[in-house]
Amino acid sequence: MKNKKSESQIKSLIDESSNCVIIPHKNPDGDALGSCLALNHFLLNNGLNSIIVSPNNYPNFLKWMPGENEILIFENDTSMGKLKIENADLIFTLDFNDLSRSGKMCDYIKMSSAKIIMIDHHERPKDYALINLTNPKIGSTCEIIYNLLNYIDSDAIDSNIASCLYTGIMTDTGSFRFPSTTSETHQIISKLIEKGANNSEIHQKIYDTFSYNRLKLLGIALKNIEKLDSFPYVIITLSQKELDECSFKKGDTEGFVNHGLSIKGISLSVILIENKEDNIIKISFRSKGDFPANIFAEKYFNGGGHQNAAGGVSKETLVETKNRLINLLKSYN
Ligand code: 5GP
Ligand code: MN
């Protein structure tokens, strides 16, 4: 019932607004972009001025989504981005619940006089929005957007919107295999296919796009995988040197960490990726079952996320981070 109230409040705010800005989190993934694009199509179709401002760029395998070429990249076009935020009367923040995840846009969002609507599915939302439409039990922000649009006007879901939502639901549920995938998820997916999402084509566009170098890099990651003695945990590392050898491009390591969980009996897979430019190690956690990846990431690596998929960072070296991680995991229960 709580969601219905937020949905009707959002409908009223859309009705009374004219300039909207939609913001995904930094390093947007399929769900962040899919939800932003779907909502943007809907608002544009309803005669509003609406634009997506992404904190930074996103990987090529997402650069086919309908409407994607209209996205403004804040990092590349900061003055226009600031202007759009300044002139907005309605701001949507999608697929995140902590303004710091909007990167350098954070301060401008805070200064804006626009009404802010958060639509998200992460745990423990921060208190910055006028309306929160959030539910951590739902597997993707796209599923929440589907429910919202379906509530406002089910006929408004056209094939562009359907393709964007399909993409985000597919990527955030690990192609419908994570426990967050419910019968309702499949019912929604069925509707999206009916509305024109080409499921087979979308799958190929997202997953069958490896470059030769990217597959080589996956090979190195898999070669580096180590299992902790007597623990159902594996750690993968990629050094900057290894990334350079494969001409690493943003997004190339996406999904690598999941391979650790394909080993029978493994309940946690962690990947540590060195980033010499920012002088950090970026860490991704994927777990099966009860291991609370988000709590672990938040407690020890300044991060967060979901129970089974979380991330964090370390400012130590790759070797130091790995050793600290191993010690923490061995004493964690
Ligand atoms: P990934 O491992 O794909 O980068 O991120 C998995 C999930 O963890 C994301 O959906 C996001 O919710 C969360 N996450 C990743 N990195 C961070 C981080 O540095 N801080 C926080 N709070 N969450 C993160
Ligand atoms: Mn998401």
Short mmCIF file of C-alpha atoms and ligand atoms in Angstrom, two decimals:
data_model
loop_
_atom_site.label_atom_id
_atom_site.label_comp_id
_atom_site.label_asym_id
_atom_site.label_seq_id
_atom_site.Cartn_x
_atom_site.Cartn_y
_atom_site.Cartn_z
CA MET A 1 0.00 0.00 0.00
CA LYS A 2 2.89 2.34 0.79
CA ASN A 3 4.07 2.11 -2.81
CA LYS A 4 0.63 2.98 -4.17
CA LYS A 5 0.73 6.21 -2.17
CA SER A 6 4.19 7.13 -3.52
CA GLU A 7 3.09 6.19 -7.03
CA SER A 8 0.07 8.49 -6.88
CA GLN A 9 2.19 11.30 -5.42
CA ILE A 10 4.69 10.85 -8.25
CA LYS A 11 1.87 10.96 -10.79
CA SER A 12 0.67 14.29 -9.35
CA LEU A 13 4.18 15.73 -9.35
CA ILE A 14 4.68 14.68 -12.98
CA ASP A 15 1.36 16.33 -13.87
CA GLU A 16 2.40 19.63 -12.33
CA SER A 17 6.02 19.76 -13.53
CA SER A 18 7.57 20.78 -16.81
CA ASN A 19 11.37 20.44 -16.58
CA CYS A 20 12.66 17.08 -15.43
CA VAL A 21 16.17 15.76 -14.95
CA ILE A 22 16.71 12.03 -14.50
CA ILE A 23 19.95 10.90 -12.88
CA PRO A 24 21.45 7.39 -12.72
CA HIS A 25 24.30 6.48 -10.38
CA LYS A 26 27.93 6.93 -11.39
CA ASN A 27 29.19 4.15 -13.66
CA PRO A 28 25.62 3.37 -14.67
CA ASP A 29 24.73 -0.26 -15.39
CA GLY A 30 21.90 -1.75 -17.44
CA ASP A 31 19.36 -1.24 -14.67
CA ALA A 32 20.35 2.37 -14.00
CA LEU A 33 20.28 3.31 -17.70
CA GLY A 34 17.26 1.15 -18.51
CA SER A 35 15.17 2.72 -15.77
CA CYS A 36 16.29 6.27 -16.63
CA LEU A 37 15.63 5.78 -20.35
CA ALA A 38 12.22 4.19 -19.80
CA LEU A 39 11.12 7.02 -17.53
CA ASN A 40 12.57 9.60 -19.91
CA HIS A 41 10.64 8.15 -22.88
CA PHE A 42 7.49 8.23 -20.78
CA LEU A 43 7.95 11.86 -19.71
CA LEU A 44 8.85 13.02 -23.24
CA ASN A 45 5.83 11.17 -24.67
CA ASN A 46 3.73 13.06 -22.16
CA GLY A 47 4.99 16.42 -23.37
CA LEU A 48 7.41 17.24 -20.57
CA ASN A 49 10.92 18.58 -21.04
CA SER A 50 13.03 15.78 -19.75
CA ILE A 51 16.67 14.82 -20.00
CA ILE A 52 18.94 12.19 -18.51
CA VAL A 53 22.15 13.54 -17.01
CA SER A 54 24.59 10.74 -16.23
CA PRO A 55 27.48 11.49 -13.86
CA ASN A 56 29.90 9.82 -16.28
CA ASN A 57 30.12 7.66 -19.36
CA TYR A 58 29.01 4.03 -19.60
CA PRO A 59 30.17 0.92 -21.46
CA ASN A 60 29.66 0.36 -25.18
CA PHE A 61 27.47 -2.69 -24.66
CA LEU A 62 24.77 -0.31 -23.39
CA LYS A 63 25.18 2.12 -26.28
CA TRP A 64 22.32 0.83 -28.38
CA MET A 65 19.48 1.37 -25.94
CA PRO A 66 16.63 3.46 -27.39
CA GLY A 67 17.18 7.14 -26.56
CA GLU A 68 20.69 6.51 -25.22
CA ASN A 69 22.28 8.99 -27.67
CA GLU A 70 20.38 11.87 -26.01
CA ILE A 71 21.97 11.29 -22.60
CA LEU A 72 24.06 14.18 -21.31
CA ILE A 73 27.32 13.10 -19.68
CA PHE A 74 27.98 15.46 -16.76
CA GLU A 75 31.72 14.79 -16.76
CA ASN A 76 32.01 15.83 -20.44
CA ASP A 77 29.46 18.62 -20.48
CA THR A 78 29.48 20.02 -16.98
CA SER A 79 28.14 23.51 -17.69
CA MET A 80 25.10 22.19 -19.58
CA GLY A 81 24.56 19.58 -16.86
CA LYS A 82 24.60 22.26 -14.15
CA LEU A 83 22.15 24.39 -16.16
CA LYS A 84 19.73 21.49 -16.59
CA ILE A 85 19.81 20.76 -12.84
CA GLU A 86 19.40 24.45 -12.00
CA ASN A 87 16.35 24.78 -14.27
CA ALA A 88 14.69 21.54 -13.23
CA ASP A 89 11.53 21.55 -11.18
CA LEU A 90 11.61 17.77 -10.79
CA ILE A 91 14.67 15.56 -10.33
CA PHE A 92 14.52 11.77 -10.35
CA THR A 93 17.45 9.83 -8.88
CA LEU A 94 17.30 6.26 -10.16
CA ASP A 95 18.95 3.05 -8.99
CA PHE A 96 20.77 4.64 -6.04
CA ASN A 97 19.79 5.94 -2.63
CA ASP A 98 22.80 7.93 -1.46
CA LEU A 99 23.55 11.22 -3.23
CA SER A 100 27.30 10.55 -3.05
CA ARG A 101 26.76 7.91 -5.75
CA SER A 102 26.02 10.71 -8.21
CA GLY A 103 29.70 11.69 -8.05
CA LYS A 104 30.46 15.33 -8.86
CA MET A 105 26.77 16.05 -9.49
CA CYS A 106 26.04 15.62 -5.78
CA ASP A 107 26.59 19.27 -4.74
CA TYR A 108 24.50 20.65 -7.60
CA ILE A 109 21.60 18.33 -6.80
CA LYS A 110 21.79 19.48 -3.18
CA MET A 111 21.71 23.16 -4.24
CA SER A 112 18.80 22.67 -6.60
CA SER A 113 15.33 23.85 -5.66
CA ALA A 114 13.72 20.99 -7.61
CA LYS A 115 11.56 18.39 -5.93
CA ILE A 116 13.52 15.16 -5.73
CA ILE A 117 12.05 11.69 -6.26
CA MET A 118 14.16 8.63 -5.41
CA ILE A 119 13.25 5.40 -7.20
CA ASP A 120 15.49 2.56 -6.12
CA HIS A 121 15.88 -0.95 -4.74
CA HIS A 122 18.92 -0.72 -2.44
CA GLU A 123 18.80 -1.14 1.33
CA ARG A 124 18.70 1.75 3.80
CA PRO A 125 17.90 4.82 1.69
CA LYS A 126 19.43 8.13 2.77
CA ASP A 127 17.06 10.95 3.51
CA TYR A 128 17.38 13.40 0.63
CA ALA A 129 14.24 13.02 -1.47
CA LEU A 130 10.73 14.39 -1.14
CA ILE A 131 9.33 11.02 -2.26
CA ASN A 132 10.98 7.63 -1.95
CA LEU A 133 9.67 4.84 -4.14
CA THR A 134 12.04 2.14 -2.96
CA ASN A 135 11.86 -1.55 -2.18
CA PRO A 136 14.97 -3.65 -1.52
CA LYS A 137 12.99 -6.85 -2.11
CA ILE A 138 12.56 -6.00 -5.79
CA GLY A 139 15.37 -7.19 -8.05
CA SER A 140 15.75 -4.09 -10.20
CA THR A 141 14.82 -0.44 -10.41
CA CYS A 142 13.37 -1.24 -13.84
CA GLU A 143 10.77 -3.50 -12.23
CA ILE A 144 9.74 -0.62 -9.92
CA ILE A 145 9.55 1.74 -12.93
CA TYR A 146 7.41 -0.83 -14.76
CA ASN A 147 4.98 -0.90 -11.84
CA LEU A 148 4.93 2.90 -11.69
CA LEU A 149 4.28 3.37 -15.42
CA ASN A 150 1.76 0.55 -15.42
CA TYR A 151 -0.03 2.29 -12.54
CA ILE A 152 -0.04 5.68 -14.26
CA ASP A 153 -0.99 4.45 -17.74
CA SER A 154 -0.33 0.89 -18.89
CA ASP A 155 -0.90 1.89 -22.54
CA ALA A 156 2.05 4.26 -22.31
CA ILE A 157 4.53 1.39 -22.32
CA ASP A 158 5.70 1.32 -25.94
CA SER A 159 8.38 -0.86 -27.52
CA ASN A 160 11.20 1.56 -26.62
CA ILE A 161 10.17 1.64 -22.97
CA ALA A 162 9.70 -2.13 -22.99
CA SER A 163 13.21 -2.70 -24.41
CA CYS A 164 14.82 -0.43 -21.81
CA LEU A 165 12.97 -2.06 -18.91
CA TYR A 166 13.65 -5.56 -20.21
CA THR A 167 17.38 -4.77 -20.33
CA GLY A 168 17.54 -3.54 -16.74
CA ILE A 169 15.50 -6.41 -15.33
CA MET A 170 17.62 -8.92 -17.25
CA THR A 171 20.97 -7.47 -16.16
CA ASP A 172 20.07 -6.91 -12.49
CA THR A 173 18.60 -10.39 -12.05
CA GLY A 174 21.60 -12.09 -13.69
CA SER A 175 19.30 -13.08 -16.57
CA PHE A 176 16.50 -14.13 -14.23
CA ARG A 177 18.58 -16.42 -12.05
CA PHE A 178 19.11 -14.46 -8.79
CA PRO A 179 16.71 -15.17 -5.90
CA SER A 180 15.24 -11.68 -6.40
CA THR A 181 13.59 -13.06 -9.57
CA THR A 182 9.95 -13.73 -8.74
CA SER A 183 6.92 -14.93 -10.61
CA GLU A 184 5.93 -11.28 -10.81
CA THR A 185 9.26 -10.52 -12.48
CA HIS A 186 8.43 -13.11 -15.14
CA GLN A 187 4.91 -11.73 -15.52
CA ILE A 188 6.37 -8.29 -16.12
CA ILE A 189 8.91 -9.74 -18.57
CA SER A 190 6.07 -11.43 -20.42
CA LYS A 191 4.23 -8.09 -20.71
CA LEU A 192 7.41 -6.38 -21.92
CA ILE A 193 7.89 -8.95 -24.68
CA GLU A 194 4.25 -8.46 -25.64
CA LYS A 195 4.87 -4.69 -25.80
CA GLY A 196 7.75 -5.18 -28.22
CA ALA A 197 10.95 -5.96 -26.28
CA ASN A 198 12.98 -8.30 -28.48
CA ASN A 199 14.34 -10.57 -25.75
CA SER A 200 16.74 -12.62 -27.85
CA GLU A 201 18.21 -9.59 -29.57
CA ILE A 202 18.62 -7.70 -26.28
CA HIS A 203 20.42 -10.67 -24.75
CA GLN A 204 22.86 -10.76 -27.65
CA LYS A 205 23.42 -7.00 -27.62
CA ILE A 206 24.30 -7.07 -23.92
CA TYR A 207 26.22 -10.31 -23.57
CA ASP A 208 27.72 -11.21 -26.95
CA THR A 209 29.79 -8.08 -27.32
CA PHE A 210 33.17 -9.05 -25.95
CA SER A 211 36.19 -7.65 -27.73
CA TYR A 212 39.09 -10.02 -28.26
CA ASN A 213 41.00 -8.14 -25.54
CA ARG A 214 38.13 -8.41 -23.13
CA LEU A 215 37.99 -12.17 -23.46
CA LYS A 216 41.79 -12.33 -22.98
CA LEU A 217 41.37 -10.26 -19.82
CA LEU A 218 38.71 -12.69 -18.57
CA GLY A 219 41.25 -15.46 -19.20
CA ILE A 220 43.79 -13.68 -16.97
CA ALA A 221 41.18 -13.09 -14.26
CA LEU A 222 40.24 -16.78 -14.28
CA LYS A 223 43.91 -17.79 -14.18
CA ASN A 224 44.37 -15.59 -11.09
CA ILE A 225 41.44 -17.04 -9.16
CA GLU A 226 42.37 -18.39 -5.73
CA LYS A 227 40.30 -20.38 -3.27
CA LEU A 228 40.78 -19.75 0.44
CA ASP A 229 41.86 -22.97 2.16
CA SER A 230 38.93 -24.51 4.04
CA PHE A 231 36.57 -21.66 3.18
CA PRO A 232 33.96 -21.55 0.39
CA TYR A 233 35.40 -18.24 -0.81
CA VAL A 234 37.37 -17.28 -3.92
CA ILE A 235 39.33 -14.13 -4.73
CA ILE A 236 40.18 -12.87 -8.20
CA THR A 237 42.72 -10.11 -8.80
CA LEU A 238 43.54 -7.95 -11.79
CA SER A 239 46.55 -5.64 -11.61
CA GLN A 240 46.87 -2.44 -13.60
CA LYS A 241 49.64 -4.13 -15.60
CA GLU A 242 47.31 -6.98 -16.57
CA LEU A 243 44.56 -4.52 -17.48
CA ASP A 244 47.00 -2.52 -19.62
CA GLU A 245 48.19 -5.66 -21.41
CA CYS A 246 44.61 -6.16 -22.60
CA SER A 247 44.00 -2.48 -23.40
CA PHE A 248 41.39 -2.32 -20.65
CA LYS A 249 38.35 -0.21 -21.34
CA LYS A 250 35.68 0.80 -18.86
CA GLY A 251 33.18 -1.99 -18.38
CA ASP A 252 35.53 -4.73 -19.58
CA THR A 253 35.58 -6.42 -16.16
CA GLU A 254 31.80 -6.29 -15.72
CA GLY A 255 30.52 -9.70 -14.65
CA PHE A 256 33.96 -11.29 -14.18
CA VAL A 257 33.36 -11.73 -10.46
CA ASN A 258 30.30 -13.90 -11.13
CA HIS A 259 32.47 -16.67 -12.56
CA GLY A 260 33.73 -17.45 -9.05
CA LEU A 261 30.22 -18.45 -8.04
CA SER A 262 30.01 -21.00 -10.85
CA ILE A 263 32.30 -23.28 -8.82
CA LYS A 264 30.25 -25.85 -6.94
CA GLY A 265 30.01 -25.05 -3.23
CA ILE A 266 31.47 -21.53 -3.45
CA SER A 267 29.35 -18.98 -1.62
CA LEU A 268 31.45 -15.84 -2.03
CA SER A 269 33.45 -14.48 -4.94
CA VAL A 270 35.45 -11.27 -4.68
CA ILE A 271 37.31 -9.43 -7.41
CA LEU A 272 39.99 -6.83 -6.69
CA ILE A 273 40.79 -4.51 -9.57
CA GLU A 274 43.71 -2.14 -9.38
CA ASN A 275 43.19 1.42 -10.59
CA LYS A 276 46.51 3.28 -10.63
CA GLU A 277 44.96 6.48 -11.93
CA ASP A 278 42.69 6.89 -8.90
CA ASN A 279 45.15 5.05 -6.67
CA ILE A 280 42.48 2.66 -5.40
CA ILE A 281 41.53 -0.97 -5.55
CA LYS A 282 37.91 -1.37 -6.63
CA ILE A 283 36.30 -4.38 -5.01
CA SER A 284 33.21 -6.31 -6.07
CA PHE A 285 31.53 -8.95 -3.93
CA ARG A 286 29.06 -11.58 -5.11
CA SER A 287 27.59 -14.11 -2.72
CA LYS A 288 25.10 -16.94 -2.70
CA GLY A 289 22.83 -17.48 0.27
CA ASP A 290 23.39 -15.80 3.63
CA PHE A 291 26.76 -14.11 3.25
CA PRO A 292 25.90 -10.40 3.69
CA ALA A 293 28.14 -8.91 1.01
CA ASN A 294 26.76 -5.40 1.63
CA ILE A 295 27.42 -5.44 5.38
CA PHE A 296 30.92 -6.82 4.86
CA ALA A 297 31.67 -4.25 2.15
CA GLU A 298 30.35 -1.40 4.26
CA LYS A 299 32.18 -2.46 7.42
CA TYR A 300 35.60 -3.07 5.92
CA PHE A 301 35.76 -1.44 2.50
CA ASN A 302 33.75 1.75 2.70
CA GLY A 303 31.12 0.34 0.37
CA GLY A 304 27.68 -1.21 0.30
CA GLY A 305 25.08 -2.68 -2.01
CA HIS A 306 22.84 -5.69 -1.69
CA GLN A 307 23.13 -8.88 0.38
CA ASN A 308 24.39 -10.88 -2.63
CA ALA A 309 26.03 -8.15 -4.72
CA ALA A 310 28.07 -5.34 -3.23
CA GLY A 311 31.13 -3.24 -3.82
CA GLY A 312 33.69 -1.16 -2.04
CA VAL A 313 37.14 0.38 -2.33
CA SER A 314 40.54 0.11 -0.71
CA LYS A 315 43.33 2.66 -0.68
CA GLU A 316 46.00 0.08 0.11
CA THR A 317 48.01 -1.72 -2.59
CA LEU A 318 46.60 -4.74 -4.39
CA VAL A 319 48.69 -7.16 -2.33
CA GLU A 320 47.87 -5.42 0.96
CA THR A 321 44.17 -5.34 0.10
CA LYS A 322 44.17 -9.01 -0.77
CA ASN A 323 45.98 -9.97 2.44
CA ARG A 324 43.67 -7.85 4.56
CA LEU A 325 40.65 -9.33 2.79
CA ILE A 326 41.87 -12.89 3.37
CA ASN A 327 42.41 -12.22 7.09
CA LEU A 328 39.02 -10.56 7.43
CA LEU A 329 37.26 -13.41 5.65
CA LYS A 330 38.98 -16.05 7.75
CA SER A 331 37.80 -14.42 10.96
CA TYR A 332 34.33 -13.41 9.68
CA ASN A 333 31.32 -15.39 10.68
P1 5GP B 1 29.50 -3.82 -8.68
O1 5GP B 1 30.24 -4.88 -7.97
O2 5GP B 1 28.78 -4.33 -9.88
O3 5GP B 1 30.33 -2.60 -8.92
O4 5GP B 1 28.38 -3.35 -7.68
C1 5GP B 1 27.42 -4.21 -7.16
C2 5GP B 1 26.49 -3.42 -6.27
O5 5GP B 1 27.23 -2.96 -5.14
C3 5GP B 1 25.95 -2.18 -6.95
O6 5GP B 1 24.66 -2.41 -7.40
C4 5GP B 1 25.95 -1.16 -5.87
O7 5GP B 1 24.72 -1.23 -5.22
C5 5GP B 1 26.95 -1.61 -4.87
N1 5GP B 1 28.21 -0.89 -4.87
C6 5GP B 1 29.26 -1.08 -5.69
N2 5GP B 1 30.28 -0.27 -5.36
C7 5GP B 1 29.87 0.45 -4.30
C8 5GP B 1 30.49 1.45 -3.48
O8 5GP B 1 31.65 1.84 -3.66
N3 5GP B 1 29.73 1.96 -2.48
C9 5GP B 1 28.47 1.53 -2.23
N4 5GP B 1 27.79 2.08 -1.22
N5 5GP B 1 27.87 0.58 -2.97
C10 5GP B 1 28.55 0.05 -3.99
MN MN B 2 19.78 -1.85 -9.89
#
